[in-house]
Coordinates of C-alpha atoms in Angstrom, one line a residue:
X1 CA 62.0 31.7 3.2
X2 CA 64.7 30.4 -0.3
X3 CA 62.7 27.6 -0.8
X4 CA 59.2 29.6 -1.2
X5 CA 61.2 31.8 -3.1
X6 CA 62.2 29.2 -5.6
X7 CA 58.7 27.7 -5.1
X8 CA 56.8 30.8 -6.6
X9 CA 59.3 31.6 -8.5
X10 CA 59.0 28.1 -10.8
X11 CA 55.0 29.5 -10.3
X12 CA 56.1 32.3 -12.1
X13 CA 57.7 30.9 -14.8
X14 CA 55.6 29.1 -15.8
X15 CA 53.4 32.5 -16.6
X16 CA 55.5 32.3 -20.0
X17 CA 53.9 29.8 -21.6
X18 CA 50.9 30.9 -23.6
X19 CA 47.8 28.8 -22.4
X20 CA 46.4 25.5 -24.5
X21 CA 43.3 26.7 -27.3
X22 CA 41.7 23.8 -26.3
X23 CA 42.1 24.9 -22.6
X24 CA 40.5 28.0 -23.4
X25 CA 37.7 27.0 -25.3
X26 CA 36.4 25.2 -22.9
X27 CA 36.3 28.2 -20.5
X28 CA 34.5 29.5 -22.7
X29 CA 32.9 26.9 -22.6
X30 CA 32.0 26.9 -19.7
X31 CA 31.6 30.2 -18.8
X32 CA 28.6 30.3 -21.5
X33 CA 26.5 33.1 -21.6
X34 CA 29.4 35.6 -20.3
X35 CA 30.9 35.5 -24.3
X36 CA 27.1 36.6 -25.5
X37 CA 27.9 40.0 -23.5
X38 CA 31.0 41.2 -25.0
X39 CA 30.3 44.9 -26.0
X40 CA 33.3 44.7 -28.1
X41 CA 35.7 47.1 -25.1
X42 CA 39.2 44.8 -25.2
X43 CA 38.3 41.6 -23.4
X44 CA 39.5 39.6 -25.8
X45 CA 43.2 40.7 -26.6
X46 CA 44.0 40.4 -22.3
X47 CA 46.1 37.3 -21.6
X48 CA 46.8 36.1 -18.4
X49 CA 49.9 35.1 -18.2
X50 CA 51.0 31.6 -16.8
X51 CA 46.5 30.8 -16.6
X52 CA 45.0 27.3 -18.2
X53 CA 41.9 28.8 -18.3
X54 CA 40.6 32.5 -19.0
X55 CA 38.2 33.4 -19.9
X56 CA 37.4 37.7 -20.3
X57 CA 34.0 39.6 -21.1
X58 CA 33.3 43.3 -20.8
X59 CA 29.9 44.5 -18.7
X60 CA 28.7 47.3 -17.3
X61 CA 28.4 46.5 -13.8
X62 CA 31.1 44.9 -12.9
X63 CA 30.0 45.6 -8.5
X64 CA 28.0 43.4 -6.4
X65 CA 24.8 45.2 -8.2
X66 CA 25.9 44.5 -11.6
X67 CA 28.3 40.7 -11.5
X68 CA 25.1 38.7 -9.3
X69 CA 22.2 40.0 -11.6
X70 CA 25.0 38.7 -14.7
X71 CA 26.0 35.2 -12.2
X72 CA 29.9 36.8 -12.6
X73 CA 29.7 36.2 -8.9
X74 CA 28.6 33.8 -5.5
X75 CA 26.5 35.4 -2.9
X76 CA 27.9 32.4 -0.7
X77 CA 30.7 33.0 -1.2
X78 CA 30.5 36.3 1.2
X79 CA 27.7 35.7 3.5
X80 CA 28.1 36.6 6.8
X81 CA 30.6 38.9 6.4
X82 CA 29.0 41.6 6.0
X83 CA 26.6 43.8 8.2
X84 CA 22.6 43.4 7.7
X85 CA 21.2 46.5 5.7
X86 CA 25.1 46.7 4.3
X87 CA 24.9 48.8 1.1
X88 CA 27.6 49.2 -1.6
X89 CA 28.1 51.6 -4.4
X90 CA 27.8 50.6 -7.5
X91 CA 28.4 51.3 -11.3
X92 CA 32.0 50.9 -12.5
X93 CA 32.0 49.7 -16.0
X94 CA 34.9 47.0 -17.1
X95 CA 36.6 43.9 -17.7
X96 CA 36.4 40.4 -15.9
X97 CA 38.3 37.5 -16.6
X98 CA 37.8 34.0 -14.7
X99 CA 40.6 31.7 -15.5
X100 CA 42.6 29.1 -13.0
X101 CA 46.2 28.7 -12.7
X102 CA 47.5 25.1 -13.5
X103 CA 47.0 22.6 -10.6
X104 CA 46.4 19.5 -10.0
X105 CA 44.3 19.3 -6.8
X106 CA 40.0 20.2 -7.2
X107 CA 38.2 21.5 -4.4
X108 CA 36.3 24.5 -6.3
X109 CA 33.4 23.9 -7.6
X110 CA 33.3 26.7 -9.9
X111 CA 31.6 27.7 -13.1
X112 CA 31.4 23.7 -13.5
X113 CA 35.8 23.5 -13.7
X114 CA 36.6 21.4 -10.6
X115 CA 39.7 22.8 -10.6
X116 CA 42.1 24.8 -7.8
X117 CA 44.2 27.8 -8.2
X118 CA 40.7 29.6 -10.4
X119 CA 41.0 33.6 -9.8
X120 CA 38.9 36.3 -10.7
X121 CA 40.8 40.4 -11.9
X122 CA 39.1 43.1 -12.1
X123 CA 39.5 46.4 -14.1
X124 CA 38.2 48.8 -14.0
X125 CA 37.4 51.1 -17.6
X126 CA 38.1 54.4 -15.1
X127 CA 41.5 53.4 -13.6
X128 CA 43.6 55.2 -11.0
X129 CA 46.9 53.6 -11.7
X130 CA 46.6 50.8 -9.0
X131 CA 45.6 47.4 -8.4
X132 CA 44.5 45.7 -4.9
X133 CA 44.7 42.3 -4.0
X134 CA 43.1 39.3 -2.0
X135 CA 43.0 36.3 -0.9
X136 CA 39.5 34.3 0.6
X137 CA 38.9 34.0 4.5
X138 CA 38.2 30.5 5.5
X139 CA 38.1 28.4 3.0
X140 CA 36.5 29.8 0.4
X141 CA 36.3 30.5 -3.4
X142 CA 37.5 33.5 -4.7
X143 CA 34.6 35.9 -5.0
X144 CA 34.6 36.1 -1.1
X145 CA 35.5 39.4 -0.5
X146 CA 33.3 41.1 -3.2
X147 CA 31.3 42.8 -0.7
X148 CA 33.9 43.6 1.9
X149 CA 36.7 44.4 -0.2
X150 CA 36.3 44.6 -4.3
X151 CA 33.8 46.9 -4.7
X152 CA 34.5 49.6 -2.4
X153 CA 38.2 49.7 -3.8
X154 CA 36.9 49.0 -7.7
X155 CA 34.7 52.4 -7.1
X156 CA 37.4 54.1 -5.6
X157 CA 39.2 52.7 -9.6
X158 CA 41.4 50.3 -8.5
X159 CA 42.1 47.1 -10.6
X160 CA 41.3 44.0 -8.2
X161 CA 42.3 40.5 -8.6
X162 CA 41.5 37.7 -6.1
X163 CA 42.5 33.6 -5.5
X164 CA 40.8 31.3 -4.0
X165 CA 44.1 30.2 -2.5
X166 CA 44.6 26.9 -3.8
X167 CA 42.2 25.1 -2.2
X168 CA 39.0 25.6 -0.5
X169 CA 36.2 23.2 1.2
X170 CA 36.4 21.4 4.9
X171 CA 39.2 19.0 2.7
X172 CA 41.9 21.3 1.9
X173 CA 44.1 19.3 4.5
X174 CA 44.4 16.7 1.3
X175 CA 45.9 19.1 -0.9
X176 CA 49.9 18.3 -0.9
X177 CA 52.0 15.5 0.1
X178 CA 53.2 16.7 3.3
X179 CA 51.9 18.7 6.7
X180 CA 51.4 22.1 5.9
X181 CA 51.3 22.5 2.6
X182 CA 47.9 23.6 1.5
X183 CA 49.1 26.5 4.2
X184 CA 51.4 26.9 2.3
X185 CA 50.5 27.5 -1.4
X186 CA 47.7 29.7 -0.2
X187 CA 51.1 32.3 0.4
X188 CA 52.6 30.7 -3.3
X189 CA 49.3 31.3 -5.4
X190 CA 49.1 35.1 -4.2
X191 CA 52.3 35.9 -5.6
X192 CA 51.1 34.5 -8.6
X193 CA 48.1 35.9 -9.1
X194 CA 49.5 39.3 -8.2
X195 CA 51.8 38.5 -10.7
X196 CA 49.6 37.8 -13.8
X197 CA 47.4 41.1 -12.7
X198 CA 50.1 43.3 -12.8
X199 CA 50.9 41.8 -16.5
X200 CA 47.3 41.7 -17.5
X201 CA 47.5 45.6 -15.7
X202 CA 50.0 46.4 -18.2
X203 CA 47.8 44.6 -20.7
X204 CA 44.6 46.3 -20.4
X205 CA 45.9 50.0 -19.2
X206 CA 50.2 50.5 -22.1
X207 CA 52.0 50.9 -18.1
X208 CA 52.0 48.6 -15.1
X209 CA 50.3 49.3 -10.8
X210 CA 52.6 51.9 -9.4
X211 CA 51.0 51.0 -6.6
X212 CA 49.8 47.8 -5.6
X213 CA 48.6 46.8 -2.5
X214 CA 47.5 43.8 -1.0
X215 CA 43.9 43.4 1.2
X216 CA 42.4 39.9 3.4
X217 CA 40.2 39.3 6.4
X218 CA 40.5 36.5 8.9
X219 CA 42.4 33.6 6.3
X220 CA 42.9 36.8 3.8
X221 CA 44.2 38.3 6.4
X222 CA 47.6 36.1 7.1
X223 CA 48.4 36.1 3.6
X224 CA 48.5 39.9 4.0
X225 CA 50.9 39.9 6.2
X226 CA 52.7 36.6 4.6
X227 CA 53.0 38.2 1.0
X228 CA 54.3 42.0 2.7
X229 CA 57.2 39.4 5.3
X230 CA 57.7 36.4 2.4
X231 CA 56.8 38.9 -0.9
X232 CA 57.2 42.7 -0.4
X233 CA 58.4 43.6 -3.3
X234 CA 54.6 42.9 -5.3
X235 CA 53.3 45.7 -2.8
X236 CA 53.2 48.7 -2.2
X237 CA 51.5 48.2 1.5
X238 CA 48.9 45.8 3.0
X239 CA 45.6 45.8 5.7
X240 CA 44.9 43.3 7.2
X241 CA 41.3 42.8 9.3
X242 CA 41.2 39.9 12.1
X243 CA 44.0 37.6 10.6
X244 CA 45.1 34.1 11.8
X245 CA 48.3 34.0 13.2
X246 CA 50.5 30.6 14.0
X247 CA 53.3 30.9 15.5
X248 CA 55.7 27.6 16.1
X249 CA 56.0 28.8 19.2
X250 CA 53.3 31.1 20.0
X251 CA 49.1 31.0 19.6
X252 CA 47.4 30.0 16.7
X253 CA 44.1 27.9 16.4
X254 CA 45.3 24.7 17.6
X255 CA 46.3 26.4 21.0
X256 CA 43.8 28.7 21.3
X257 CA 40.9 26.2 19.9
X258 CA 41.2 23.1 22.1
X259 CA 40.4 25.1 25.3
X260 CA 37.5 26.6 24.0
X261 CA 36.4 23.3 22.7
X262 CA 36.9 21.8 26.2
X263 CA 35.7 25.1 28.6
X264 CA 32.3 26.3 26.5
X265 CA 30.7 22.5 27.0
X266 CA 31.2 23.0 31.2
X267 CA 30.2 27.1 31.4
X268 CA 26.8 26.5 28.9
X269 CA 26.2 23.7 31.6
X270 CA 27.0 26.6 35.1
X271 CA 29.8 24.8 35.9
X272 CA 32.0 26.7 38.7
X273 CA 35.7 27.3 37.1
X274 CA 34.5 27.4 33.6
X275 CA 34.0 31.1 32.5
X276 CA 37.7 32.0 33.7
X277 CA 38.8 28.6 31.9
X278 CA 37.0 30.7 29.1
X279 CA 39.1 34.6 30.2
X280 CA 42.3 32.3 31.1
X281 CA 42.1 31.1 27.3
X282 CA 42.1 34.4 25.8
X283 CA 38.1 34.5 24.6
X284 CA 37.6 38.3 26.0
X285 CA 35.7 39.8 28.9
X286 CA 32.3 40.7 27.4
X287 CA 32.0 38.3 24.4
X288 CA 30.0 35.9 26.3
X289 CA 27.0 36.1 24.1
X290 CA 29.1 35.0 20.5
X291 CA 30.6 31.4 22.3
X292 CA 26.9 29.2 21.6
X293 CA 27.7 30.7 18.0
X294 CA 30.6 29.8 17.8
X295 CA 31.8 26.2 19.6
X296 CA 28.3 25.1 17.3
X297 CA 30.2 27.0 14.1
X298 CA 33.6 27.1 13.7
X299 CA 35.4 26.1 16.6
X300 CA 35.4 22.7 16.2
X301 CA 35.2 23.0 12.9
X302 CA 38.3 24.9 11.9
X303 CA 40.5 23.1 15.1
X304 CA 40.4 19.8 13.1
X305 CA 40.1 21.1 9.7
X306 CA 43.4 23.0 11.0
X307 CA 44.8 20.0 13.1
X308 CA 44.4 17.1 10.0
X309 CA 46.3 19.8 7.9
X310 CA 49.6 20.3 10.9
X311 CA 49.3 17.1 12.1
X312 CA 47.3 14.0 10.4
X313 CA 48.9 11.2 13.0
X314 CA 47.6 13.2 15.4
X315 CA 44.2 10.8 15.3
X316 CA 45.5 8.5 13.3
X317 CA 43.7 6.3 9.0
X318 CA 40.8 9.3 10.3
X319 CA 40.2 11.9 8.2
X320 CA 39.9 15.4 10.0
X321 CA 39.5 13.6 13.6
X322 CA 35.3 13.7 15.1
X323 CA 32.7 16.1 15.5
X324 CA 32.5 17.2 19.1
X325 CA 34.1 14.5 20.5
X326 CA 33.8 14.9 24.4
X327 CA 36.2 16.6 26.7
X328 CA 37.9 13.2 27.8
X329 CA 37.9 11.2 25.3
X330 CA 41.3 10.8 24.7
X331 CA 44.1 10.9 21.5
X332 CA 42.3 11.2 18.6
X333 CA 39.9 13.1 19.6
X334 CA 40.1 16.9 18.4
X335 CA 38.6 18.6 22.2
X336 CA 41.5 17.0 24.0
X337 CA 44.0 18.3 21.9
X338 CA 47.3 19.9 23.4
X339 CA 49.8 21.6 21.0
X340 CA 52.7 21.6 24.1
X341 CA 52.8 17.7 23.6
X342 CA 53.1 16.7 20.0
X343 CA 56.0 16.0 18.8
X344 CA 59.0 17.9 17.0
X345 CA 57.4 17.3 13.7
X346 CA 53.7 19.1 14.0
X347 CA 56.2 22.0 14.9
X348 CA 58.0 21.1 12.6
X349 CA 55.0 21.6 9.7
X350 CA 54.2 25.2 12.0
X351 CA 56.7 26.5 11.6
X352 CA 57.3 26.6 8.0
X353 CA 53.2 28.6 8.0
X354 CA 54.8 30.9 10.4
X355 CA 55.1 34.5 10.2
X356 CA 58.0 36.5 11.6
X357 CA 57.3 39.4 12.2
X358 CA 59.3 40.8 9.5
X359 CA 57.7 43.0 7.1
X360 CA 58.8 45.1 4.2
X361 CA 56.5 46.8 3.3
X362 CA 53.9 49.7 5.7
X363 CA 50.6 46.8 7.2
X364 CA 48.0 48.1 9.0
X365 CA 46.3 46.3 11.3
X366 CA 42.6 46.3 12.9
X367 CA 41.5 44.2 14.9
X368 CA 38.0 43.5 17.3
X369 CA 38.0 43.5 21.0
X370 CA 35.6 41.3 21.0
X371 CA 37.7 38.9 18.4
X372 CA 36.2 34.7 19.6
X373 CA 37.6 33.0 16.6
X374 CA 41.8 35.0 16.4
X375 CA 41.3 36.4 19.8
X376 CA 42.6 40.0 20.0
X377 CA 45.4 38.9 22.9
X378 CA 46.4 36.1 21.4
X379 CA 47.1 37.5 18.1
X380 CA 47.1 41.6 17.2
X381 CA 48.6 41.6 19.7
X382 CA 51.2 39.3 20.4
X383 CA 51.6 39.9 15.8
X384 CA 52.2 43.9 16.2
X385 CA 55.1 43.2 19.5
X386 CA 56.6 40.3 17.6
X387 CA 56.7 43.1 14.2
X388 CA 58.1 45.4 17.5
X389 CA 60.7 42.5 18.0
X390 CA 61.8 42.1 14.7
X391 CA 62.6 45.8 14.1
X392 CA 59.8 46.8 11.8
X393 CA 57.2 48.8 13.7
X394 CA 58.0 51.8 12.0
X395 CA 56.1 49.9 9.1
X396 CA 53.2 48.5 10.9
X397 CA 49.7 50.4 12.6
X398 CA 47.7 48.1 14.4
X399 CA 44.1 49.2 15.4
X400 CA 41.8 47.5 17.8
X401 CA 38.2 47.9 17.5
X402 CA 36.1 48.7 19.9
X403 CA 33.1 45.9 20.2
X404 CA 34.2 43.9 17.0
X405 CA 34.2 40.2 17.0
X406 CA 35.5 38.3 13.2
X407 CA 33.0 40.0 10.8
X408 CA 30.2 41.2 10.0
X409 CA 27.7 39.7 9.8
X410 CA 27.6 39.0 13.2
X411 CA 26.5 42.1 14.4
X412 CA 22.9 41.1 12.7
X413 CA 22.6 38.9 15.7
X414 CA 23.8 40.7 18.3
X415 CA 23.2 44.2 17.7
X416 CA 23.8 46.7 21.1
X417 CA 27.4 44.2 21.5
X418 CA 28.9 43.6 18.0
X419 CA 30.2 47.2 15.8
X420 CA 30.9 46.1 12.7
X421 CA 34.1 46.6 11.2
X422 CA 33.9 47.4 7.7
X423 CA 33.9 50.9 8.3
X424 CA 37.1 50.7 9.9
X425 CA 38.9 48.7 7.4
X426 CA 37.6 51.5 4.9
X427 CA 39.4 54.2 7.0
X428 CA 42.9 52.6 7.8
X429 CA 43.2 51.5 3.7
X430 CA 42.1 55.2 2.8
X431 CA 45.5 55.8 5.8
X432 CA 47.8 53.4 3.7
X433 CA 47.1 54.9 0.9
X434 CA 47.4 58.2 2.4
X435 CA 50.5 56.9 3.9
X436 CA 52.5 55.5 0.8
X437 CA 51.2 57.3 -1.9
X438 CA 52.4 60.7 0.2
X439 CA 54.0 60.0 3.1
X440 CA 51.3 61.0 5.9
X441 CA 52.3 58.8 8.6
X442 CA 48.9 57.2 10.0
X443 CA 48.4 58.0 13.8

């Protein structure tokens, strides 16, 4: 905890230094057409503390209805996260700022900057005095939450800020010197952006936000919990949605993914006992139609990335193992990975990124009962118990959503099985607002 505070203090202290003039000019050139859209709404006076580059532009609509045609977002970032046919609010004029903080890693190619720690800040013309900050799910970039979070909170009058977490893409494990550094940076970059966004809001509106919320899905939900544990003074509260979870002596992707990688191929082949193994690993009965998609697209991919980040010695000099290696291959094969048998330094790496349950601000968690990436019995249920054990149960509300799975996009392929969770997330956000602003505790 003290190390995290010290590191973020260094990052926040850097905000006092003004961005170099040549970097600002390079940013303006990179975004190009953004400057041409200037309508004189005060964007030129705004400075993002600590940013190496920031480019501000006035837009007639900050929601995706306006940012998509204007090239001020990236639809590929949110692909598959929302239910097909979802209709979002629109018509929110204001200022958008794109930029990045100093960072030595370069996994994010957005804007042609090839630079990590990119962010977007949106400031609506009609502000309600609040700010919502988010980080993306998985290894996506800063626009990933534009549809599932950004549009909705902007329409309610909140300023909205999002970070790429400091590293993106399938090789996040190349960022940092020690196992766990890349994931540890996620927490620091979220705190850094939150502090900067508050100051930008103060420049724009004449005062800092009265209420600041942190919200996110999956890895972004993990960050919500981490921020309320590590940097609670920055926030009024948070909402997490199907959040990832790490515990050095408990469940994590390193304990729940390998059993699925071993059992699913046997289940698909109709072999006896494989179904029972999947259920024992936490994959809920009734979710079976979702297993094939997750095996093909997510389980192997994420196991290898996360394992390489936290346990790089497992496969020697190879980076991120061998895709879909067969069960029984042995050492170096992620299908055969057994977290409990790994050396103490691996547990130490996981401990560095683990959650504790010691939240200091109100938190609402929503988790789908058919989630087969973060199975509810191993993730949402366990964290809820952890919060209670830490004596923070009064600050937490936990809602299990029947039929919800990890992302709403799968409701299109499984319409009779999957219930989209977007409405549940927004209801949770409204309940958090009532709780923190009006003292109405949710049931």
